[in-house]
Short mmCIF file of C-alpha atoms and ligand atoms in Angstrom, two decimals:
data_model
loop_
_atom_site.label_atom_id
_atom_site.label_comp_id
_atom_site.label_asym_id
_atom_site.label_seq_id
_atom_site.Cartn_x
_atom_site.Cartn_y
_atom_site.Cartn_z
CA MET O 108 -13.67 11.43 -6.59
CA ILE O 109 -11.71 10.25 -3.56
CA GLY O 110 -13.50 7.71 -1.38
CA ASN O 111 -12.68 5.89 1.83
CA LEU O 112 -9.21 5.28 3.19
CA ASN O 113 -8.72 1.63 2.20
CA HIS O 114 -5.44 1.03 4.04
CA VAL O 115 -2.24 2.47 5.40
CA ALA O 116 0.81 0.44 4.38
CA ILE O 117 3.74 0.14 6.79
CA ALA O 118 7.07 -1.33 5.70
CA VAL O 119 8.50 -3.51 8.47
CA PRO O 120 11.99 -4.98 8.98
CA ASP O 121 10.71 -7.90 11.11
CA LEU O 122 7.36 -9.30 10.02
CA GLU O 123 6.89 -11.68 12.97
CA ALA O 124 7.58 -8.88 15.46
CA ALA O 125 5.14 -6.54 13.69
CA ILE O 126 2.44 -9.25 13.64
CA ALA O 127 2.96 -9.85 17.35
CA THR O 128 2.67 -6.12 18.08
CA TYR O 129 -0.66 -5.78 16.29
CA ARG O 130 -2.12 -9.16 17.31
CA ASP O 131 -0.92 -9.46 20.91
CA ALA O 132 -0.26 -5.93 22.16
CA LEU O 133 -2.99 -4.09 20.21
CA GLY O 134 -5.47 -6.97 19.99
CA ALA O 135 -6.11 -6.54 16.26
CA THR O 136 -7.39 -9.11 13.78
CA VAL O 137 -4.29 -10.08 11.79
CA GLY O 138 -4.51 -12.08 8.55
CA ALA O 139 -2.09 -14.69 7.24
CA PRO O 140 1.03 -13.53 5.36
CA GLN O 141 0.52 -13.54 1.58
CA ASP O 142 3.49 -13.63 -0.81
CA GLU O 143 3.07 -11.27 -3.77
CA PRO O 144 5.99 -12.21 -6.06
CA ASP O 145 4.84 -9.80 -8.80
CA HIS O 146 5.19 -6.91 -6.34
CA GLY O 147 8.26 -8.20 -4.45
CA VAL O 148 6.51 -8.14 -1.09
CA THR O 149 4.95 -10.33 1.55
CA VAL O 150 1.76 -8.65 2.76
CA VAL O 151 -0.18 -9.03 6.00
CA PHE O 152 -3.54 -7.32 6.33
CA ILE O 153 -4.76 -6.14 9.71
CA THR O 154 -8.46 -5.41 9.82
CA LEU O 155 -9.59 -2.45 11.92
CA PRO O 156 -13.20 -1.35 12.38
CA ASN O 157 -12.90 1.47 9.83
CA THR O 158 -9.89 0.62 7.65
CA LYS O 159 -6.94 -1.75 7.25
CA ILE O 160 -3.23 -1.71 7.96
CA GLU O 161 -1.05 -3.43 5.35
CA LEU O 162 2.29 -4.67 6.65
CA LEU O 163 4.86 -4.86 3.84
CA TYR O 164 7.91 -7.06 4.11
CA PRO O 165 10.49 -7.52 1.32
CA LEU O 166 10.22 -10.63 -0.86
CA GLY O 167 13.36 -11.23 -2.93
CA GLU O 168 16.53 -9.31 -3.71
CA ASN O 169 14.81 -6.79 -5.98
CA SER O 170 11.97 -5.93 -3.66
CA PRO O 171 10.94 -2.26 -3.89
CA ILE O 172 10.77 -2.31 -0.08
CA ASN O 173 14.52 -3.00 0.31
CA GLY O 174 15.48 0.58 -0.54
CA PHE O 175 12.79 2.00 1.73
CA LEU O 176 14.00 -0.10 4.68
CA ALA O 177 17.62 0.85 3.96
CA LYS O 178 16.56 4.51 4.47
CA ASN O 179 14.15 3.68 7.31
CA PRO O 180 15.72 0.76 9.22
CA ALA O 181 13.01 0.75 11.90
CA GLY O 182 10.28 0.65 9.22
CA GLY O 183 7.79 3.38 8.45
CA ILE O 184 4.64 4.41 6.62
CA HIS O 185 5.19 3.45 2.98
CA HIS O 186 1.94 4.56 1.33
CA ILE O 187 -1.72 5.29 1.91
CA CYS O 188 -4.50 3.89 -0.26
CA TYR O 189 -7.69 5.70 -1.17
CA GLU O 190 -10.68 4.08 -2.84
CA VAL O 191 -12.00 5.31 -6.17
CA GLU O 192 -14.96 4.11 -8.20
CA ASN O 193 -13.23 4.06 -11.58
CA ILE O 194 -9.46 3.66 -11.84
CA GLU O 195 -9.18 4.81 -15.47
CA ALA O 196 -11.21 7.95 -14.80
CA ALA O 197 -9.09 8.61 -11.69
CA ARG O 198 -5.84 8.18 -13.66
CA ASP O 199 -7.02 10.55 -16.38
CA LYS O 200 -8.10 13.15 -13.83
CA MET O 201 -4.74 12.89 -12.02
CA LEU O 202 -2.79 13.23 -15.28
CA ALA O 203 -4.92 16.22 -16.30
CA SER O 204 -4.21 17.84 -12.92
CA GLY O 205 -0.45 17.46 -13.53
CA ALA O 206 0.16 14.66 -11.01
CA ARG O 207 2.70 12.00 -11.93
CA VAL O 208 1.25 8.51 -12.25
CA LEU O 209 3.87 5.82 -11.53
CA GLY O 210 3.68 3.03 -14.12
CA ASP O 211 0.49 1.43 -15.32
CA ILE O 212 -2.68 0.26 -13.65
CA LYS O 213 -1.88 -3.07 -11.96
CA THR O 214 -3.71 -5.69 -9.97
CA GLY O 215 -3.18 -4.99 -6.27
CA ALA O 216 -3.03 -7.24 -3.23
CA HIS O 217 -6.84 -7.51 -3.07
CA GLY O 218 -7.14 -8.53 -6.73
CA LYS O 219 -8.50 -5.08 -7.62
CA PRO O 220 -7.02 -2.53 -10.07
CA VAL O 221 -4.60 -0.08 -8.44
CA LEU O 222 -2.20 2.68 -9.44
CA PHE O 223 0.42 4.72 -7.61
CA LEU O 224 0.95 8.49 -7.60
CA HIS O 225 4.29 10.23 -7.07
CA PRO O 226 4.95 11.36 -3.47
CA LYS O 227 6.29 14.72 -4.70
CA ASP O 228 2.79 15.61 -5.87
CA PHE O 229 1.14 14.59 -2.57
CA ASN O 230 3.10 16.25 0.23
CA GLY O 231 5.73 13.55 0.40
CA THR O 232 3.26 10.67 0.61
CA LEU O 233 3.17 7.82 -1.88
CA VAL O 234 -0.52 7.45 -2.77
CA GLU O 235 -2.21 4.29 -4.04
CA LEU O 236 -5.64 4.47 -5.65
CA GLU O 237 -7.72 1.29 -5.63
CA GLN O 238 -10.87 0.70 -7.61
CA ILE O 239 -13.64 -0.66 -5.41
CO1 LIG N 144 -1.30 -0.84 -0.67
#
């Protein structure tokens, strides 16, 4: 069922500094910041030859990233995203396997359906599934 690694998301306390690190020091292709008010984040995608890095920066007082950055002031890996062919089939398979699905299927930062799986069921890693 699981497909390619779509992206690794990193929460960052200083978006401009993180952009400069990837663009200038690492020489990566860095996209423009996109505000995602529905998700409480500003997102920057960095395109690598085989996957993407998603920089997450809090947008608004109630951003889900605020708590993460309070615990991880230097930033850190927030989630990893795997591709699936069918998000509903993936959700049903995860539920049948006993994994906890967090909330409903939503539209992710690429305009595709996504869902999140509880880190306690995946070795301490928040997992996003994205339908491709
Ligand atoms: Co993501």
